[in-house]
């Protein structure tokens, strides 16, 4: 089975800190995604990547950046954390959309609190 | 922007009953998917239905798709306490999946 591993389950940071969230997948998937999940808002796409060193903005990229130096590793960076970035962050991976398996495999999530 | 709207937002039923959740979307899709999320965890893929399909089954799950109404439904038959979770539909357009806000399902023993 595909495994998507997020580096932390819970994280507490201070306003203004630089925050790194890491996600590793072990199935050689081309696509990787970062979502945030907030009550009443569902899942919103922050950034995604179709290949190494490639990145595309999702629906809410402001205040975030990403890095994909290796195929298996996709990092989400909060340049200067703010309280409105307190959220559950979910990483996911998938095969290319032109393949037969278009489903997403999710990590367990990182609950980030910014104080 | 979010396409999926799910109905109801919350559903509470007795164990053994059937649970039906509905999803509507706004634009043309290639496929529609349903995911399940246990409290505080990541999402798990349940089933995918393509735009040229009308109904699909997987175990106790039955999904229907009506592209003329831009809607889908997920039926869970003979519910169990372990089915308690949030269920999300996700519509796949040209590029990315767009998720609905989810239905919180509670199965009472």
PDB file of C-alpha atoms in Angstrom:
ATOM      1  CA  UNK A   1       0.000   0.000   0.000  1.00  0.00           C
ATOM      2  CA  UNK A   2       1.030   3.568  -0.624  1.00  0.00           C
ATOM      3  CA  UNK A   3       2.323   5.346   2.394  1.00  0.00           C
ATOM      4  CA  UNK A   4       2.295   9.108   2.733  1.00  0.00           C
ATOM      5  CA  UNK A   5       4.112  10.279   5.828  1.00  0.00           C
ATOM      6  CA  UNK A   6       3.889  13.749   7.325  1.00  0.00           C
ATOM      7  CA  UNK A   7       6.715  14.732   9.615  1.00  0.00           C
ATOM      8  CA  UNK A   8       4.622  15.869  12.588  1.00  0.00           C
ATOM      9  CA  UNK A   9       1.126  15.139  13.892  1.00  0.00           C
ATOM     10  CA  UNK A  10       0.994  18.225  16.087  1.00  0.00           C
ATOM     11  CA  UNK A  11       3.042  21.393  15.876  1.00  0.00           C
ATOM     12  CA  UNK A  12       2.959  24.601  17.912  1.00  0.00           C
ATOM     13  CA  UNK A  13       4.762  27.666  16.593  1.00  0.00           C
ATOM     14  CA  UNK A  14       4.996  31.359  17.386  1.00  0.00           C
ATOM     15  CA  UNK A  15       3.799  34.172  15.147  1.00  0.00           C
ATOM     16  CA  UNK A  16       6.539  35.206  12.738  1.00  0.00           C
ATOM     17  CA  UNK A  17       8.411  31.906  12.833  1.00  0.00           C
ATOM     18  CA  UNK A  18       9.383  30.121   9.635  1.00  0.00           C
ATOM     19  CA  UNK A  19       7.683  26.740   9.587  1.00  0.00           C
ATOM     20  CA  UNK A  20       8.531  23.685   7.515  1.00  0.00           C
ATOM     21  CA  UNK A  21       6.067  20.841   7.010  1.00  0.00           C
ATOM     22  CA  UNK A  22       7.488  17.802   5.274  1.00  0.00           C
ATOM     23  CA  UNK A  23       5.713  15.057   3.386  1.00  0.00           C
ATOM     24  CA  UNK A  24       7.247  11.867   2.015  1.00  0.00           C
ATOM     25  CA  UNK A  25       5.583   9.271  -0.217  1.00  0.00           C
ATOM     26  CA  UNK A  26       7.001   5.864  -1.018  1.00  0.00           C
ATOM     27  CA  UNK A  27       5.200   4.894  -4.236  1.00  0.00           C
ATOM     28  CA  UNK A  28       7.054   6.953  -6.836  1.00  0.00           C
ATOM     29  CA  UNK A  29       4.034   9.147  -7.462  1.00  0.00           C
ATOM     30  CA  UNK A  30       4.505  12.089  -9.793  1.00  0.00           C
ATOM     31  CA  UNK A  31       1.836  14.303  -8.231  1.00  0.00           C
ATOM     32  CA  UNK A  32       1.921  15.737  -4.736  1.00  0.00           C
ATOM     33  CA  UNK A  33      -0.452  18.165  -3.060  1.00  0.00           C
ATOM     34  CA  UNK A  34      -0.793  20.311   0.041  1.00  0.00           C
ATOM     35  CA  UNK A  35      -4.254  21.092   1.412  1.00  0.00           C
ATOM     36  CA  UNK A  36      -5.439  22.861   4.493  1.00  0.00           C
ATOM     37  CA  UNK A  37      -8.635  21.835   6.231  1.00  0.00           C
ATOM     38  CA  UNK A  38     -10.708  24.180   8.359  1.00  0.00           C
ATOM     39  CA  UNK A  39     -14.115  23.608   9.968  1.00  0.00           C
ATOM     40  CA  UNK A  40     -16.903  24.679   7.642  1.00  0.00           C
ATOM     41  CA  UNK A  41     -14.513  25.291   4.735  1.00  0.00           C
ATOM     42  CA  UNK A  42     -13.575  21.773   3.780  1.00  0.00           C
ATOM     43  CA  UNK A  43     -10.260  21.101   2.054  1.00  0.00           C
ATOM     44  CA  UNK A  44      -8.606  23.911   0.144  1.00  0.00           C
ATOM     45  CA  UNK A  45      -5.668  23.388  -2.169  1.00  0.00           C
ATOM     46  CA  UNK A  46      -2.556  25.408  -1.322  1.00  0.00           C
ATOM     47  CA  UNK A  47       0.039  24.155  -3.820  1.00  0.00           C
ATOM     48  CA  UNK A  48       0.662  21.133  -5.955  1.00  0.00           C
ATOM     49  CA  UNK A  49       3.509  19.654  -7.948  1.00  0.00           C
ATOM     50  CA  UNK A  50       3.519  17.432 -11.030  1.00  0.00           C
ATOM     51  CA  UNK A  51       7.226  16.699 -11.028  1.00  0.00           C
ATOM     52  CA  UNK A  52      10.504  17.402  -9.306  1.00  0.00           C
ATOM     53  CA  UNK A  53      11.250  21.112  -9.097  1.00  0.00           C
ATOM     54  CA  UNK A  54       7.822  21.932 -10.530  1.00  0.00           C
ATOM     55  CA  UNK A  55       5.140  23.695  -8.539  1.00  0.00           C
ATOM     56  CA  UNK A  56       1.747  25.194  -9.232  1.00  0.00           C
ATOM     57  CA  UNK A  57      -0.357  27.510  -7.106  1.00  0.00           C
ATOM     58  CA  UNK A  58      -3.615  26.170  -5.816  1.00  0.00           C
ATOM     59  CA  UNK A  59      -6.564  28.181  -4.569  1.00  0.00           C
ATOM     60  CA  UNK A  60      -4.972  29.732  -1.479  1.00  0.00           C
ATOM     61  CA  UNK A  61      -1.173  30.054  -1.990  1.00  0.00           C
ATOM     62  CA  UNK A  62      -0.724  33.383  -0.190  1.00  0.00           C
ATOM     63  CA  UNK A  63       1.642  33.126   2.765  1.00  0.00           C
ATOM     64  CA  UNK A  64       2.988  29.734   1.664  1.00  0.00           C
ATOM     65  CA  UNK A  65       5.706  28.351  -0.548  1.00  0.00           C
ATOM     66  CA  UNK A  66       6.733  24.807  -1.458  1.00  0.00           C
ATOM     67  CA  UNK A  67       9.808  22.870  -2.405  1.00  0.00           C
ATOM     68  CA  UNK A  68      10.133  19.629  -4.340  1.00  0.00           C
ATOM     69  CA  UNK A  69      13.811  18.760  -4.649  1.00  0.00           C
ATOM     70  CA  UNK A  70      13.204  15.010  -4.725  1.00  0.00           C
ATOM     71  CA  UNK A  71      10.312  13.064  -6.206  1.00  0.00           C
ATOM     72  CA  UNK A  72       9.330  11.574  -2.872  1.00  0.00           C
ATOM     73  CA  UNK A  73       9.588  14.753  -0.784  1.00  0.00           C
ATOM     74  CA  UNK A  74       7.239  17.740  -0.902  1.00  0.00           C
ATOM     75  CA  UNK A  75       7.721  20.469   1.674  1.00  0.00           C
ATOM     76  CA  UNK A  76       5.315  23.246   2.630  1.00  0.00           C
ATOM     77  CA  UNK A  77       6.905  26.415   3.997  1.00  0.00           C
ATOM     78  CA  UNK A  78       5.206  29.122   5.994  1.00  0.00           C
ATOM     79  CA  UNK A  79       7.591  32.031   5.542  1.00  0.00           C
ATOM     80  CA  UNK A  80       6.289  33.978   8.541  1.00  0.00           C
ATOM     81  CA  UNK A  81       3.610  32.106  10.431  1.00  0.00           C
ATOM     82  CA  UNK A  82       0.462  33.971  11.385  1.00  0.00           C
ATOM     83  CA  UNK A  83      -2.432  33.017  13.637  1.00  0.00           C
ATOM     84  CA  UNK A  84      -4.774  32.629  10.648  1.00  0.00           C
ATOM     85  CA  UNK A  85      -2.577  29.788   9.448  1.00  0.00           C
ATOM     86  CA  UNK A  86      -3.611  27.676  12.407  1.00  0.00           C
ATOM     87  CA  UNK A  87      -5.150  24.689  10.669  1.00  0.00           C
ATOM     88  CA  UNK A  88      -4.939  21.008   9.798  1.00  0.00           C
ATOM     89  CA  UNK A  89      -2.514  20.523   6.916  1.00  0.00           C
ATOM     90  CA  UNK A  90      -2.915  17.477   4.706  1.00  0.00           C
ATOM     91  CA  UNK A  91      -0.440  16.172   2.166  1.00  0.00           C
ATOM     92  CA  UNK A  92      -1.484  13.849  -0.646  1.00  0.00           C
ATOM     93  CA  UNK A  93       0.046  12.101  -3.643  1.00  0.00           C
ATOM     94  CA  UNK A  94      -1.235  10.465  -6.806  1.00  0.00           C
ATOM     95  CA  UNK A  95      -0.233   9.011 -10.137  1.00  0.00           C
ATOM     96  CA  UNK A  96      -0.536  11.280 -13.185  1.00  0.00           C
ATOM     97  CA  UNK A  97      -4.111  12.192 -13.991  1.00  0.00           C
ATOM     98  CA  UNK A  98      -3.843  10.608 -17.385  1.00  0.00           C
ATOM     99  CA  UNK A  99      -3.315   7.248 -15.712  1.00  0.00           C
ATOM    100  CA  UNK A 100      -6.067   4.872 -14.654  1.00  0.00           C
ATOM    101  CA  UNK A 101      -5.600   5.521 -10.949  1.00  0.00           C
ATOM    102  CA  UNK A 102      -6.478   9.116 -10.238  1.00  0.00           C
ATOM    103  CA  UNK A 103      -7.241   8.808  -6.555  1.00  0.00           C
ATOM    104  CA  UNK A 104      -5.330  10.695  -3.892  1.00  0.00           C
ATOM    105  CA  UNK A 105      -3.453   9.036  -1.058  1.00  0.00           C
ATOM    106  CA  UNK A 106      -3.359  11.206   2.045  1.00  0.00           C
ATOM    107  CA  UNK A 107      -1.045  11.491   4.987  1.00  0.00           C
ATOM    108  CA  UNK A 108      -2.410  11.576   8.529  1.00  0.00           C
ATOM    109  CA  UNK A 109      -2.241  15.345   8.714  1.00  0.00           C
ATOM    110  CA  UNK A 110      -0.389  17.932  10.778  1.00  0.00           C
ATOM    111  CA  UNK A 111      -2.407  20.024  13.205  1.00  0.00           C
ATOM    112  CA  UNK A 112      -0.547  23.333  13.321  1.00  0.00           C
ATOM    113  CA  UNK A 113      -1.239  25.903  16.001  1.00  0.00           C
ATOM    114  CA  UNK A 114       0.291  29.367  15.629  1.00  0.00           C
ATOM    115  CA  UNK A 115       0.289  31.357  18.849  1.00  0.00           C
TER     116      UNK A 115
ATOM    117  CA  UNK B   1     -13.014  27.796  -5.435  1.00  0.00           C
ATOM    118  CA  UNK B   2     -14.942  24.924  -3.914  1.00  0.00           C
ATOM    119  CA  UNK B   3     -17.286  23.181  -6.275  1.00  0.00           C
ATOM    120  CA  UNK B   4     -18.739  20.505  -4.084  1.00  0.00           C
ATOM    121  CA  UNK B   5     -21.688  21.136  -1.848  1.00  0.00           C
ATOM    122  CA  UNK B   6     -22.760  18.290   0.356  1.00  0.00           C
ATOM    123  CA  UNK B   7     -26.073  17.574   1.932  1.00  0.00           C
ATOM    124  CA  UNK B   8     -26.742  17.026   4.722  1.00  0.00           C
ATOM    125  CA  UNK B   9     -23.901  18.554   6.701  1.00  0.00           C
ATOM    126  CA  UNK B  10     -24.572  16.077   9.501  1.00  0.00           C
ATOM    127  CA  UNK B  11     -26.461  12.802   9.656  1.00  0.00           C
ATOM    128  CA  UNK B  12     -27.183  10.593  12.661  1.00  0.00           C
ATOM    129  CA  UNK B  13     -28.765   7.152  12.241  1.00  0.00           C
ATOM    130  CA  UNK B  14     -29.120   3.846  14.060  1.00  0.00           C
ATOM    131  CA  UNK B  15     -26.797   0.966  13.396  1.00  0.00           C
ATOM    132  CA  UNK B  16     -28.159  -1.242  10.634  1.00  0.00           C
ATOM    133  CA  UNK B  17     -29.941   1.585   8.820  1.00  0.00           C
ATOM    134  CA  UNK B  18     -28.868   2.923   5.452  1.00  0.00           C
ATOM    135  CA  UNK B  19     -27.144   6.290   5.120  1.00  0.00           C
ATOM    136  CA  UNK B  20     -27.453   8.500   2.056  1.00  0.00           C
ATOM    137  CA  UNK B  21     -25.283  11.540   1.386  1.00  0.00           C
ATOM    138  CA  UNK B  22     -25.602  13.888  -1.562  1.00  0.00           C
ATOM    139  CA  UNK B  23     -23.133  16.040  -3.421  1.00  0.00           C
ATOM    140  CA  UNK B  24     -23.578  18.728  -6.038  1.00  0.00           C
ATOM    141  CA  UNK B  25     -20.935  20.304  -8.231  1.00  0.00           C
ATOM    142  CA  UNK B  26     -20.839  23.242 -10.601  1.00  0.00           C
ATOM    143  CA  UNK B  27     -18.768  22.507 -13.699  1.00  0.00           C
ATOM    144  CA  UNK B  28     -18.080  19.627 -16.071  1.00  0.00           C
ATOM    145  CA  UNK B  29     -16.140  16.772 -14.560  1.00  0.00           C
ATOM    146  CA  UNK B  30     -14.025  13.815 -15.639  1.00  0.00           C
ATOM    147  CA  UNK B  31     -14.851  11.855 -12.532  1.00  0.00           C
ATOM    148  CA  UNK B  32     -16.220  12.203  -9.035  1.00  0.00           C
ATOM    149  CA  UNK B  33     -14.689  10.586  -5.993  1.00  0.00           C
ATOM    150  CA  UNK B  34     -15.760   9.921  -2.428  1.00  0.00           C
ATOM    151  CA  UNK B  35     -13.413   9.944   0.543  1.00  0.00           C
ATOM    152  CA  UNK B  36     -13.797   9.115   4.202  1.00  0.00           C
ATOM    153  CA  UNK B  37     -12.062  10.806   7.119  1.00  0.00           C
ATOM    154  CA  UNK B  38     -11.960   9.497  10.637  1.00  0.00           C
ATOM    155  CA  UNK B  39     -11.679  12.163  13.307  1.00  0.00           C
ATOM    156  CA  UNK B  40      -8.310  13.928  13.266  1.00  0.00           C
ATOM    157  CA  UNK B  41      -6.881  11.748  10.504  1.00  0.00           C
ATOM    158  CA  UNK B  42      -6.206  11.941   6.785  1.00  0.00           C
ATOM    159  CA  UNK B  43      -8.700  11.081   4.073  1.00  0.00           C
ATOM    160  CA  UNK B  44      -9.075   7.616   2.610  1.00  0.00           C
ATOM    161  CA  UNK B  45     -10.337   7.048  -0.924  1.00  0.00           C
ATOM    162  CA  UNK B  46     -13.552   5.024  -1.109  1.00  0.00           C
ATOM    163  CA  UNK B  47     -14.773   4.973  -4.686  1.00  0.00           C
ATOM    164  CA  UNK B  48     -14.418   6.749  -8.043  1.00  0.00           C
ATOM    165  CA  UNK B  49     -17.152   7.090 -10.654  1.00  0.00           C
ATOM    166  CA  UNK B  50     -16.366   8.366 -14.134  1.00  0.00           C
ATOM    167  CA  UNK B  51     -18.488  10.883 -15.992  1.00  0.00           C
ATOM    168  CA  UNK B  52     -19.777   8.233 -18.403  1.00  0.00           C
ATOM    169  CA  UNK B  53     -20.935   5.968 -15.572  1.00  0.00           C
ATOM    170  CA  UNK B  54     -24.259   6.246 -13.760  1.00  0.00           C
ATOM    171  CA  UNK B  55     -23.847   3.846 -10.863  1.00  0.00           C
ATOM    172  CA  UNK B  56     -21.052   1.976  -9.144  1.00  0.00           C
ATOM    173  CA  UNK B  57     -20.884  -0.468  -6.251  1.00  0.00           C
ATOM    174  CA  UNK B  58     -18.142  -1.428  -3.834  1.00  0.00           C
ATOM    175  CA  UNK B  59     -19.113  -3.687  -0.966  1.00  0.00           C
ATOM    176  CA  UNK B  60     -21.748  -1.830   1.090  1.00  0.00           C
ATOM    177  CA  UNK B  61     -21.196   1.373  -0.894  1.00  0.00           C
ATOM    178  CA  UNK B  62     -23.302   2.471  -3.831  1.00  0.00           C
ATOM    179  CA  UNK B  63     -22.548   5.660  -5.724  1.00  0.00           C
ATOM    180  CA  UNK B  64     -24.717   7.273  -8.364  1.00  0.00           C
ATOM    181  CA  UNK B  65     -23.877  10.111 -10.707  1.00  0.00           C
ATOM    182  CA  UNK B  66     -26.289  12.342 -12.593  1.00  0.00           C
ATOM    183  CA  UNK B  67     -24.288  14.631 -14.868  1.00  0.00           C
ATOM    184  CA  UNK B  68     -27.421  16.401 -16.120  1.00  0.00           C
ATOM    185  CA  UNK B  69     -28.126  17.540 -12.567  1.00  0.00           C
ATOM    186  CA  UNK B  70     -24.458  17.802 -11.614  1.00  0.00           C
ATOM    187  CA  UNK B  71     -25.043  15.657  -8.566  1.00  0.00           C
ATOM    188  CA  UNK B  72     -23.917  12.442  -6.938  1.00  0.00           C
ATOM    189  CA  UNK B  73     -25.049  10.367  -4.002  1.00  0.00           C
ATOM    190  CA  UNK B  74     -23.290   7.916  -1.718  1.00  0.00           C
ATOM    191  CA  UNK B  75     -25.337   5.176  -0.083  1.00  0.00           C
ATOM    192  CA  UNK B  76     -23.931   3.099   2.753  1.00  0.00           C
ATOM    193  CA  UNK B  77     -26.091   0.077   3.430  1.00  0.00           C
ATOM    194  CA  UNK B  78     -26.442  -1.789   6.739  1.00  0.00           C
ATOM    195  CA  UNK B  79     -24.416   0.828   8.604  1.00  0.00           C
ATOM    196  CA  UNK B  80     -22.032  -0.092  11.409  1.00  0.00           C
ATOM    197  CA  UNK B  81     -20.629   1.925  14.301  1.00  0.00           C
ATOM    198  CA  UNK B  82     -17.261   1.849  12.538  1.00  0.00           C
ATOM    199  CA  UNK B  83     -18.783   3.841   9.643  1.00  0.00           C
ATOM    200  CA  UNK B  84     -18.877   6.903  11.900  1.00  0.00           C
ATOM    201  CA  UNK B  85     -16.717   9.442  10.058  1.00  0.00           C
ATOM    202  CA  UNK B  86     -16.869  12.439   7.747  1.00  0.00           C
ATOM    203  CA  UNK B  87     -17.479  11.772   4.073  1.00  0.00           C
ATOM    204  CA  UNK B  88     -16.296  14.064   1.304  1.00  0.00           C
ATOM    205  CA  UNK B  89     -17.069  14.175  -2.371  1.00  0.00           C
ATOM    206  CA  UNK B  90     -14.394  15.462  -4.714  1.00  0.00           C
ATOM    207  CA  UNK B  91     -15.053  16.472  -8.318  1.00  0.00           C
ATOM    208  CA  UNK B  92     -12.270  16.121 -10.854  1.00  0.00           C
ATOM    209  CA  UNK B  93     -12.297  18.666 -13.640  1.00  0.00           C
ATOM    210  CA  UNK B  94      -9.545  19.350 -16.148  1.00  0.00           C
ATOM    211  CA  UNK B  95      -6.751  19.466 -13.610  1.00  0.00           C
ATOM    212  CA  UNK B  96      -7.350  19.137  -9.924  1.00  0.00           C
ATOM    213  CA  UNK B  97      -9.760  17.636  -7.454  1.00  0.00           C
ATOM    214  CA  UNK B  98     -12.087  20.031  -5.679  1.00  0.00           C
ATOM    215  CA  UNK B  99     -13.542  18.875  -2.383  1.00  0.00           C
ATOM    216  CA  UNK B 100     -16.883  19.530  -0.799  1.00  0.00           C
ATOM    217  CA  UNK B 101     -17.275  20.502   2.825  1.00  0.00           C
ATOM    218  CA  UNK B 102     -18.258  17.013   3.903  1.00  0.00           C
ATOM    219  CA  UNK B 103     -21.044  15.190   5.694  1.00  0.00           C
ATOM    220  CA  UNK B 104     -20.484  14.170   9.279  1.00  0.00           C
ATOM    221  CA  UNK B 105     -22.058  10.711   9.735  1.00  0.00           C
ATOM    222  CA  UNK B 106     -22.726   9.297  13.198  1.00  0.00           C
ATOM    223  CA  UNK B 107     -23.897   5.719  13.637  1.00  0.00           C
ATOM    224  CA  UNK B 108     -25.587   5.114  16.978  1.00  0.00           C
ATOM    225  CA  UNK B 109     -25.341   1.586  18.465  1.00  0.00           C
TER     226      UNK B 109
END
